[in-house]
Coordinates of C-alpha atoms in Angstrom, one line a residue:
G1 CA 35.2 0.6 -20.9
G2 CA 32.4 1.6 -23.3
P3 CA 29.1 3.3 -22.5
A4 CA 26.9 1.8 -19.9
V5 CA 23.6 0.2 -20.8
L6 CA 20.5 0.4 -18.6
L7 CA 18.2 -2.6 -18.9
E8 CA 14.6 -2.1 -18.0
S9 CA 11.6 -4.4 -18.2
P10 CA 7.8 -3.8 -17.6
E11 CA 7.6 -6.0 -14.5
G12 CA 11.0 -6.9 -13.0
G13 CA 13.5 -4.6 -14.6
G14 CA 12.4 -1.1 -14.2
G15 CA 11.4 1.3 -11.6
R16 CA 14.8 2.3 -10.3
R17 CA 15.3 5.6 -8.5
E18 CA 17.6 8.2 -9.9
A19 CA 21.0 8.2 -8.2
G20 CA 20.7 11.7 -6.9
A21 CA 17.2 11.5 -5.6
E22 CA 16.5 10.9 -1.9
P23 CA 13.8 8.4 -1.3
P24 CA 10.9 9.7 0.8
A25 CA 10.6 8.5 4.3
R26 CA 8.5 5.3 4.6
R27 CA 5.5 5.7 6.9
Y28 CA 2.8 3.2 7.7
R29 CA -0.5 4.8 6.5
L30 CA -4.1 4.1 7.1
R31 CA -4.5 2.7 3.6
D32 CA -1.8 0.2 4.2
G33 CA -3.7 -1.2 7.2
C34 CA -6.9 -1.3 5.1
W35 CA -5.1 -3.2 2.4
V36 CA -3.9 -5.8 4.8
F37 CA -7.4 -6.0 6.4
C38 CA -9.0 -6.6 3.0
A39 CA -6.4 -9.3 2.2
L40 CA -7.4 -11.0 5.5
L41 CA -11.0 -10.8 4.5
V42 CA -10.2 -12.4 1.1
C43 CA -8.3 -15.2 2.8
F44 CA -11.2 -15.8 5.2
A45 CA -13.8 -15.8 2.4
D46 CA -11.8 -18.2 0.2
G47 CA -11.3 -20.8 2.9
A48 CA -14.8 -20.5 4.5
S49 CA -16.7 -20.7 1.2
D50 CA -14.8 -23.8 0.2
L51 CA -15.5 -25.5 3.5
W52 CA -19.2 -24.5 3.4
L53 CA -19.5 -25.9 -0.1
A54 CA -17.8 -29.2 0.9
A55 CA -20.3 -29.6 3.8
H56 CA -23.1 -28.9 1.3
Y57 CA -21.9 -31.6 -1.0
Y58 CA -21.7 -34.1 1.9
V59 CA -25.2 -33.3 3.2
R60 CA -26.6 -33.9 -0.3
G61 CA -24.8 -37.2 -0.6
Q62 CA -22.4 -36.1 -3.4
R63 CA -19.4 -37.9 -2.0
W64 CA -17.2 -37.5 -5.0
W65 CA -17.6 -33.7 -5.2
F66 CA -17.3 -33.5 -1.4
G67 CA -13.9 -35.4 -1.5
L68 CA -12.4 -33.4 -4.3
T69 CA -13.5 -30.1 -2.8
L70 CA -12.2 -31.0 0.7
L71 CA -8.9 -32.3 -0.8
F72 CA -8.2 -29.0 -2.6
V73 CA -8.8 -27.2 0.8
L74 CA -6.8 -29.4 3.2
L75 CA -3.8 -30.6 1.2
P76 CA -2.6 -27.1 0.2
S77 CA -3.4 -25.7 3.6
L78 CA -1.2 -28.4 5.3
V79 CA 1.7 -27.6 2.9
V80 CA 1.5 -23.9 3.6
Q81 CA 1.1 -24.3 7.4
M82 CA 4.1 -26.6 7.5
L83 CA 6.2 -24.0 5.7
S84 CA 5.0 -21.2 7.9
L85 CA 5.7 -23.2 11.0
R86 CA 9.1 -24.1 9.7
W87 CA 9.9 -20.4 9.2
F88 CA 8.6 -19.5 12.7
V89 CA 10.7 -22.3 14.3
Y90 CA 13.8 -21.1 12.5
D91 CA 13.2 -17.4 13.5
F92 CA 12.2 -18.1 17.1
A93 CA 15.0 -20.7 17.7
A94 CA 17.6 -18.3 16.3
S95 CA 16.4 -15.5 18.6
T96 CA 16.3 -17.8 21.6
K97 CA 19.8 -19.0 20.9
D98 CA 21.1 -15.5 20.5
S99 CA 19.5 -14.2 23.7
G100 CA 20.0 -17.2 25.9
G101 CA 23.4 -18.3 24.8
G102 CA 22.4 -21.9 24.5
T103 CA 21.8 -22.3 28.2
K104 CA 18.7 -24.0 29.6
D105 CA 16.0 -21.5 30.5
S106 CA 14.2 -21.6 33.8
G107 CA 11.7 -19.4 35.6
P108 CA 9.4 -16.9 33.9
R109 CA 11.4 -16.6 30.7
G110 CA 11.4 -20.4 30.1
C111 CA 7.6 -20.5 30.9
C112 CA 6.9 -17.7 28.4
R113 CA 8.9 -19.4 25.7
L114 CA 7.0 -22.7 26.3
C115 CA 3.7 -20.8 26.0
V116 CA 4.8 -19.3 22.7
W117 CA 5.7 -22.7 21.3
L118 CA 2.4 -24.2 22.4
L119 CA 0.4 -21.2 21.1
Q120 CA 2.1 -21.3 17.7
G121 CA 1.7 -25.1 17.4
L122 CA -2.0 -24.7 18.2
I123 CA -2.4 -21.9 15.7
H124 CA -0.8 -23.8 12.8
L125 CA -2.6 -27.0 13.8
L126 CA -5.9 -25.1 13.4
Q127 CA -4.7 -23.9 10.0
L128 CA -4.6 -20.3 11.1
G129 CA -0.9 -19.5 10.4
Q130 CA -1.7 -17.0 7.6
V131 CA -4.3 -15.3 9.9
W132 CA -1.8 -14.9 12.6
R133 CA 0.8 -13.4 10.2
Y134 CA -1.8 -10.9 8.9
L135 CA -2.6 -9.8 12.4
R136 CA 1.0 -9.5 13.3
T137 CA 1.6 -7.4 10.2
L138 CA -1.2 -5.0 11.3
Y139 CA 0.3 -4.9 14.8
L140 CA 3.8 -4.1 13.6
G141 CA 2.5 -1.5 11.2
L142 CA 0.6 0.2 14.0
Q143 CA 3.6 0.1 16.3
S144 CA 5.7 1.8 13.6
R145 CA 3.2 4.7 13.9
W146 CA 3.0 4.8 17.7
Q147 CA 6.6 4.3 18.6
A148 CA 9.2 7.1 19.1
E149 CA 11.1 8.3 16.1
H150 CA 14.2 6.3 16.7
R151 CA 12.2 3.0 16.8
R152 CA 9.7 3.8 14.1
R153 CA 11.9 2.6 11.3
H154 CA 12.8 -0.6 13.2
F155 CA 9.1 -1.6 13.5
Y156 CA 8.4 -0.6 9.9
W157 CA 10.9 -2.9 8.4
R158 CA 9.9 -5.7 10.7
M159 CA 6.4 -5.2 9.2
M160 CA 7.9 -5.4 5.7
F161 CA 9.6 -8.7 6.5
E162 CA 6.3 -10.1 7.8
S163 CA 4.5 -8.8 4.7
A164 CA 7.1 -10.6 2.5
D165 CA 6.5 -13.9 4.4
I166 CA 2.7 -13.7 4.2
S167 CA 2.8 -12.7 0.5
M168 CA 4.9 -15.7 -0.4
L169 CA 2.8 -18.1 1.6
R170 CA -0.5 -16.8 0.2
L171 CA 0.8 -16.8 -3.3
L172 CA 1.8 -20.5 -2.9
E173 CA -1.6 -21.3 -1.4
A174 CA -3.5 -19.5 -4.1
F175 CA -2.1 -21.6 -6.9
L176 CA -2.2 -24.8 -4.9
K177 CA -5.8 -24.4 -3.7
S178 CA -7.7 -21.6 -5.3
A179 CA -6.8 -22.3 -8.9
P180 CA -7.7 -26.0 -9.0
Q181 CA -10.8 -25.3 -6.8
L182 CA -11.9 -22.7 -9.3
V183 CA -11.6 -25.1 -12.3
L184 CA -13.3 -27.9 -10.3
Q185 CA -16.4 -25.8 -9.3
L186 CA -16.7 -24.4 -12.8
S187 CA -16.6 -28.0 -14.3
I188 CA -19.3 -29.1 -11.9
M189 CA -21.5 -26.1 -12.9
V190 CA -21.1 -26.9 -16.6
Q191 CA -21.9 -30.6 -16.0
Q192 CA -25.0 -29.8 -13.9
N193 CA -26.0 -27.0 -16.3
S194 CA -26.9 -24.9 -13.3
I195 CA -25.2 -22.6 -10.8
E196 CA -25.9 -23.0 -7.2
P197 CA -25.3 -20.0 -4.9
L198 CA -22.6 -21.8 -2.9
Q199 CA -20.8 -22.9 -6.0
G200 CA -20.9 -19.3 -7.4
L201 CA -19.6 -18.0 -4.1
S202 CA -16.8 -20.5 -3.8
A203 CA -15.7 -19.9 -7.4
S204 CA -15.8 -16.1 -7.0
A205 CA -13.8 -16.2 -3.8
S206 CA -11.2 -18.4 -5.4
L207 CA -10.9 -16.1 -8.5
V208 CA -10.6 -13.0 -6.3
S209 CA -8.0 -14.7 -4.1
L210 CA -5.9 -15.5 -7.2
A211 CA -6.0 -12.1 -8.7
W212 CA -5.5 -10.4 -5.3
M213 CA -2.4 -12.4 -4.4
I214 CA -0.7 -11.8 -7.7
A215 CA -1.1 -8.1 -7.4
S216 CA -0.3 -8.1 -3.7
Y217 CA 2.9 -10.0 -4.4
Q218 CA 4.0 -7.4 -6.9
K219 CA 3.2 -4.5 -4.6
V220 CA 5.0 -5.9 -1.6
L221 CA 8.0 -6.8 -3.8
R222 CA 8.3 -3.2 -4.9
D223 CA 7.4 -1.6 -1.5
S224 CA 10.1 -3.7 0.2
R225 CA 12.9 -2.3 -2.0
E226 CA 14.5 1.1 -1.9
D227 CA 15.8 0.9 -5.5
K228 CA 12.3 0.5 -7.0
M229 CA 9.4 3.0 -7.2
P230 CA 6.5 1.7 -5.0
M231 CA 3.3 0.6 -6.7
S232 CA 0.3 2.8 -6.1
Y233 CA -3.0 1.4 -4.9
K234 CA -4.6 2.4 -8.1
G235 CA -2.1 0.3 -10.0
A236 CA -2.7 -2.6 -7.6
V237 CA -6.4 -2.4 -8.2
V238 CA -6.0 -2.3 -12.0
Q239 CA -3.6 -5.3 -11.7
I240 CA -6.3 -7.2 -9.8
L241 CA -8.8 -6.5 -12.6
W242 CA -6.2 -7.5 -15.2
H243 CA -5.6 -10.9 -13.6
L244 CA -9.2 -11.3 -12.5
F245 CA -10.5 -11.3 -16.1
T246 CA -7.7 -13.2 -17.8
I247 CA -7.8 -16.0 -15.2
A248 CA -11.6 -16.1 -15.4
A249 CA -11.4 -16.6 -19.1
R250 CA -8.8 -19.3 -18.7
A251 CA -10.7 -21.1 -16.0
I252 CA -14.0 -21.0 -17.9
A253 CA -12.3 -22.4 -21.0
F254 CA -10.8 -25.2 -18.9
A255 CA -14.1 -26.0 -17.3
L256 CA -15.9 -26.1 -20.6
F257 CA -13.4 -28.4 -22.2
A258 CA -13.1 -30.7 -19.1
S259 CA -16.9 -31.1 -19.0
V260 CA -16.7 -33.0 -22.3
F261 CA -13.1 -34.3 -22.7
Q262 CA -12.0 -35.3 -19.2
L263 CA -9.1 -37.5 -20.3
Y264 CA -7.9 -35.1 -23.0
F265 CA -8.1 -32.2 -20.5
G266 CA -5.6 -34.0 -18.2
I267 CA -3.3 -34.6 -21.2
F268 CA -3.6 -31.0 -22.2
I269 CA -2.7 -29.7 -18.7
V270 CA 0.3 -31.9 -18.4
T271 CA 1.5 -31.0 -21.9
H272 CA 1.1 -27.3 -21.3
W273 CA 2.9 -27.5 -17.9
C274 CA 5.8 -29.4 -19.5
I275 CA 6.2 -26.8 -22.3
M276 CA 6.0 -23.9 -19.9
T277 CA 8.5 -25.5 -17.5
F278 CA 10.9 -26.2 -20.3
W279 CA 10.5 -22.6 -21.5
I280 CA 11.4 -21.3 -18.0
I281 CA 14.4 -23.6 -17.7
Q282 CA 15.6 -22.5 -21.1
G283 CA 15.4 -18.9 -19.8
E284 CA 18.2 -19.8 -17.3
T285 CA 16.6 -18.4 -14.2
D286 CA 18.9 -17.9 -11.2
F287 CA 16.7 -18.2 -8.1
C288 CA 18.1 -21.1 -6.1
M289 CA 21.5 -22.2 -4.8
S290 CA 21.7 -25.6 -6.6
K291 CA 20.7 -26.9 -10.0
W292 CA 18.1 -29.3 -8.7
E293 CA 16.4 -26.7 -6.5
E294 CA 16.3 -24.5 -9.5
I295 CA 14.6 -27.2 -11.6
I296 CA 12.0 -27.8 -8.8
Y297 CA 11.3 -24.1 -8.6
N298 CA 10.9 -23.9 -12.3
M299 CA 8.4 -26.8 -12.1
V300 CA 6.4 -24.9 -9.5
V301 CA 6.4 -21.7 -11.7
G302 CA 5.2 -23.9 -14.6
I303 CA 2.0 -24.6 -12.5
I304 CA 1.5 -20.8 -12.3
Y305 CA 1.9 -20.5 -16.0
I306 CA -1.1 -22.8 -16.5
F307 CA -3.3 -20.0 -15.4
C308 CA -1.6 -16.6 -15.8
W309 CA 1.6 -14.8 -16.6
F310 CA 4.3 -14.4 -14.0
N311 CA 7.7 -12.8 -14.7
V312 CA 10.7 -14.8 -13.6
K313 CA 13.4 -13.6 -15.9
E314 CA 15.3 -10.4 -15.9
G315 CA 15.3 -8.3 -19.1
R316 CA 12.6 -6.8 -21.3
S317 CA 9.8 -9.1 -20.4
R318 CA 7.2 -7.5 -22.7
Y319 CA 8.1 -9.8 -25.6
R320 CA 7.9 -12.9 -23.4
M321 CA 4.6 -11.7 -22.0
C322 CA 3.2 -11.1 -25.5
I323 CA 4.3 -14.6 -26.6
Y324 CA 2.6 -16.1 -23.5
Y325 CA -0.7 -14.3 -24.0
I326 CA -0.7 -15.2 -27.7
I327 CA -0.3 -18.9 -26.7
T328 CA -3.0 -18.5 -24.0
L329 CA -5.4 -16.8 -26.5
S330 CA -4.9 -19.7 -29.0
E331 CA -5.4 -22.3 -26.3
N332 CA -8.5 -20.6 -25.0
A333 CA -10.0 -20.4 -28.5
A334 CA -9.2 -24.0 -29.3
L335 CA -10.6 -25.4 -26.1
T336 CA -13.8 -23.3 -26.4
I337 CA -14.4 -24.2 -30.0
L338 CA -13.9 -27.9 -29.3
W339 CA -16.4 -27.7 -26.5
F340 CA -18.9 -25.8 -28.7
L341 CA -18.6 -28.5 -31.4
Y342 CA -19.1 -31.5 -29.1
Y343 CA -21.2 -30.3 -26.1
D344 CA -24.3 -32.1 -25.1
R345 CA -27.3 -30.4 -26.9
K346 CA -29.8 -32.1 -24.5
T347 CA -28.5 -30.3 -21.4
T348 CA -27.3 -27.0 -22.8
S349 CA -29.2 -24.9 -25.4
D350 CA -27.4 -23.2 -28.3
F351 CA -28.2 -19.8 -26.9
N352 CA -26.5 -20.6 -23.5
A353 CA -23.6 -22.1 -25.4
L354 CA -23.1 -18.9 -27.4
I355 CA -23.3 -16.9 -24.2
L356 CA -20.5 -19.0 -22.6
V357 CA -18.3 -18.5 -25.7
C358 CA -18.9 -14.7 -25.5
V359 CA -18.1 -14.7 -21.8
V360 CA -14.7 -16.4 -22.5
S361 CA -13.8 -14.0 -25.3
S362 CA -15.0 -10.8 -23.6
S363 CA -13.4 -11.7 -20.3
F364 CA -10.0 -12.2 -21.9
A365 CA -10.4 -9.0 -23.9
L366 CA -11.2 -7.1 -20.7
G367 CA -8.2 -8.5 -18.9
I368 CA -5.9 -7.4 -21.8
F369 CA -7.5 -4.0 -21.7
F370 CA -6.7 -3.5 -18.0
M371 CA -3.2 -4.8 -18.7
F372 CA -2.7 -2.0 -21.2
I373 CA -4.2 0.5 -18.8
Y374 CA -1.7 -0.5 -16.1
Y375 CA 1.3 -0.3 -18.4
C376 CA 0.3 2.8 -20.1
L377 CA -1.0 4.9 -17.2
L378 CA -0.2 3.4 -13.8
H379 CA 3.1 1.6 -14.0
P380 CA 5.4 2.9 -11.2
N381 CA 8.2 3.9 -13.6
G382 CA 5.9 5.6 -16.1
P383 CA 4.3 4.5 -19.4
I384 CA 5.9 1.3 -20.8
F385 CA 4.0 0.8 -24.1
S386 CA 4.6 4.3 -25.5
H387 CA 7.0 6.0 -27.8
R388 CA 8.9 7.6 -24.9
S389 CA 9.8 4.2 -23.4
V390 CA 11.9 3.4 -26.4
G391 CA 14.4 6.0 -25.5
C392 CA 14.7 4.7 -22.0
I393 CA 15.9 1.3 -23.0
F394 CA 19.4 2.3 -24.0
R395 CA 20.9 5.3 -22.2
Q396 CA 24.4 6.6 -22.6
E397 CA 26.5 7.1 -19.5
P398 CA 29.6 9.4 -19.2
P399 CA 32.7 7.7 -20.6
A400 CA 35.0 6.1 -18.1
V401 CA 38.2 7.5 -16.9
P402 CA 41.1 5.1 -17.5
G403 CA 43.0 4.0 -14.5
S404 CA 40.2 4.5 -12.0
P405 CA 40.0 1.8 -9.4
V406 CA 37.1 -0.6 -9.4
E407 CA 34.8 0.1 -6.5
A408 CA 33.8 -2.8 -4.2
V409 CA 30.4 -4.3 -4.9
T410 CA 28.6 -3.0 -1.8
S411 CA 25.1 -1.6 -1.2
P412 CA 22.6 -1.4 1.7
P413 CA 20.0 -4.1 1.9
R414 CA 17.1 -3.5 -0.4
S415 CA 14.6 -3.6 2.4
L416 CA 16.3 -1.0 4.4
P417 CA 16.5 2.8 3.8
R418 CA 19.7 4.0 2.3
T419 CA 21.8 6.5 4.2
T420 CA 22.8 9.6 2.3
G421 CA 26.3 10.3 1.2
G422 CA 26.4 13.2 3.7
E423 CA 25.7 10.8 6.5
R424 CA 28.6 8.6 5.4
D425 CA 31.2 10.9 3.9
G426 CA 30.3 14.3 5.2
A427 CA 29.2 15.6 1.8
P428 CA 25.8 17.2 2.1
G429 CA 23.2 15.8 -0.3
E430 CA 25.6 13.3 -1.9
R431 CA 24.2 9.8 -2.5
D432 CA 25.6 6.3 -2.2
S433 CA 28.2 5.7 -4.9
C434 CA 26.5 2.5 -6.0
V435 CA 25.3 2.7 -9.6
P436 CA 21.6 2.1 -10.2
V437 CA 20.1 -1.4 -10.3
F438 CA 20.4 -3.4 -13.5
Q439 CA 23.3 -1.2 -14.8
V440 CA 26.1 -2.9 -16.6
R441 CA 29.0 -0.6 -15.9
P442 CA 32.5 -0.6 -17.4
C443 CA 35.5 -1.8 -15.5
A444 CA 36.5 1.7 -14.7
P445 CA 33.9 4.0 -13.3
S446 CA 33.8 7.8 -14.0
A447 CA 36.0 10.1 -11.9
L448 CA 33.0 11.7 -10.3
A449 CA 31.7 8.3 -9.0
A450 CA 35.1 7.0 -8.0
R451 CA 35.9 7.2 -4.2
A452 CA 37.8 5.2 -1.7
P453 CA 36.0 2.1 -0.3
R454 CA 33.9 3.0 2.7
T455 CA 34.7 1.2 6.0
E456 CA 32.7 3.1 8.5
G457 CA 29.4 1.7 9.8
P458 CA 28.3 -1.9 10.2
V459 CA 28.9 -4.2 7.2
I460 CA 27.5 -7.7 6.7
R461 CA 29.7 -9.7 4.4
I462 CA 28.3 -12.7 2.5
D463 CA 30.4 -15.3 0.8
L464 CA 28.1 -15.6 -2.1
P465 CA 27.9 -13.8 -5.5
R466 CA 24.9 -11.5 -6.1
K467 CA 21.9 -13.0 -7.8
K468 CA 21.1 -11.9 -11.3
Y469 CA 17.5 -11.3 -10.7
P470 CA 16.2 -9.2 -7.8
A471 CA 13.5 -11.2 -6.2
W472 CA 13.0 -13.3 -3.0
D473 CA 15.3 -15.9 -4.6
A474 CA 17.2 -17.1 -1.5
H475 CA 14.6 -16.7 1.2
F476 CA 16.6 -18.7 3.8
I477 CA 19.5 -16.3 3.5
D478 CA 17.0 -13.4 4.2
R479 CA 16.0 -15.2 7.4
R480 CA 19.5 -15.6 8.6
L481 CA 20.2 -11.9 8.1
R482 CA 17.0 -10.5 9.4
K483 CA 17.9 -10.5 13.1
T484 CA 21.3 -9.1 12.5
I485 CA 20.0 -6.4 10.2
L486 CA 17.3 -5.4 12.7
A487 CA 19.7 -5.4 15.6
L488 CA 22.2 -3.2 13.8
E489 CA 19.5 -1.0 12.4
Y490 CA 18.3 -0.3 15.9
A491 CA 21.7 0.1 17.6
S492 CA 23.8 1.8 14.9
P493 CA 23.3 5.5 13.8
T494 CA 24.0 4.4 10.2
T495 CA 22.2 1.8 8.0
P496 CA 24.0 -1.6 7.8
R497 CA 25.5 -2.4 4.4
L498 CA 25.6 -5.8 2.7
Q499 CA 28.8 -6.8 0.8
Y500 CA 28.6 -9.8 -1.5
R501 CA 31.5 -11.7 -3.0
T502 CA 33.1 -9.8 -5.9
P503 CA 33.2 -11.8 -9.2
G504 CA 36.6 -13.1 -10.1
A505 CA 36.9 -11.3 -13.4
P506 CA 37.1 -7.5 -12.7
Q507 CA 36.6 -6.5 -16.3
E508 CA 32.9 -6.1 -15.9
V509 CA 30.9 -5.9 -12.7
L510 CA 27.1 -6.3 -12.6
E511 CA 25.4 -4.2 -10.0
Y512 CA 22.2 -5.6 -8.6
E513 CA 20.4 -5.2 -5.4
T514 CA 20.5 -7.8 -2.7
T515 CA 17.7 -10.2 -1.6
V516 CA 16.9 -8.6 1.7

């Protein structure tokens, strides 16, 4: 048993709380509601502007542009609505089965359930599933403020579960719809050598939607976990600016190159996607339960890597992020230079061409500038790119005491507040004995941390090993546990704990938070 090593990364690995610090009570604030309301406005603006532009193309007789614009609106929306409806069916069917015992309902209860099914079917048929989830998030957040103290926490974590769902759905929709829509409209602008108001509105809404959802995903991921420091709204806004400018530079470079080299642009996109997917697979991510599901997931993340950086591997991600942005900078420069050498001089003047080249370079530079602002000033666990961060990478822990028993791998769910050690063991101010997240501990913990396995309070045992990366990697497991967790959280005076299967080799135990 040597010294412990703490692994931290800019995006996915850091931000853990100190073991002796009590996390502040989570409360739903006015700014949280404003954030959700702004996200709803962004969702409305993105979809409405695309549909308005498609109708504009149809009226003008531009059938080709009308078909492509409408395709990038309807197809991703159908995919996301089907996924959202599938989640609702699973959740509602599980709650109906638990409450009704599998018997056939009759009377007012059966009528109400039928109305719920019809209403949800109509909502998702009208492509309004995300809107309904945003409104439900606002409702649950307000209920967490208005309810009595013993029910406030229950509604708060129901709101966090709903926020997790809508963030995943909107992130998927952003890269299936907003990203290709942005490149399409920019390509049309370059080919026409003019910018119509509706085209600019649609492209701007798609760009804001992309940047907003990446930052919102990161914020909800941190807010829904007790082991991570929450992201401030200042940090979220700077993240939006970071992704806004880098994606804008990327999309403009794509549009310029595609306006001259349509065939080669398709070859370039496929080649870049294959390289990024292979890079992600080589990183040995651990998100899904089977090998083929993992490969499909990596292929989807490869689509995201066409436009922006997205951390999917635990560890010090700054080096991988630097490599990605070096590759992106080289590709943007190559695509822009090739367009500048071969663009049509009859439709675009040299002055306008130089302006476009300057826009690409300055936009990318601004994005990198805001990225450094975020990591140097606004990162939740302090400055990352500084001399102080070097000393935080490797930190010595007290030496282990030989002969101490290995503690069971147990911890409360990451989306629920931890109960203090005083609540569990009667020791005032003492915290849960679980070591911090991402800590590789020796086989024998220190004498101070060693204690008998805890048996009091509700425990949910899962016959699966813990995942190696703390993200929403097994979302279907989360859904199976949600009703049980919320019921136990409401009925029990202590927070329910999750216990995963302990690895077979007890020489070294990896402590990570669970997926809920």
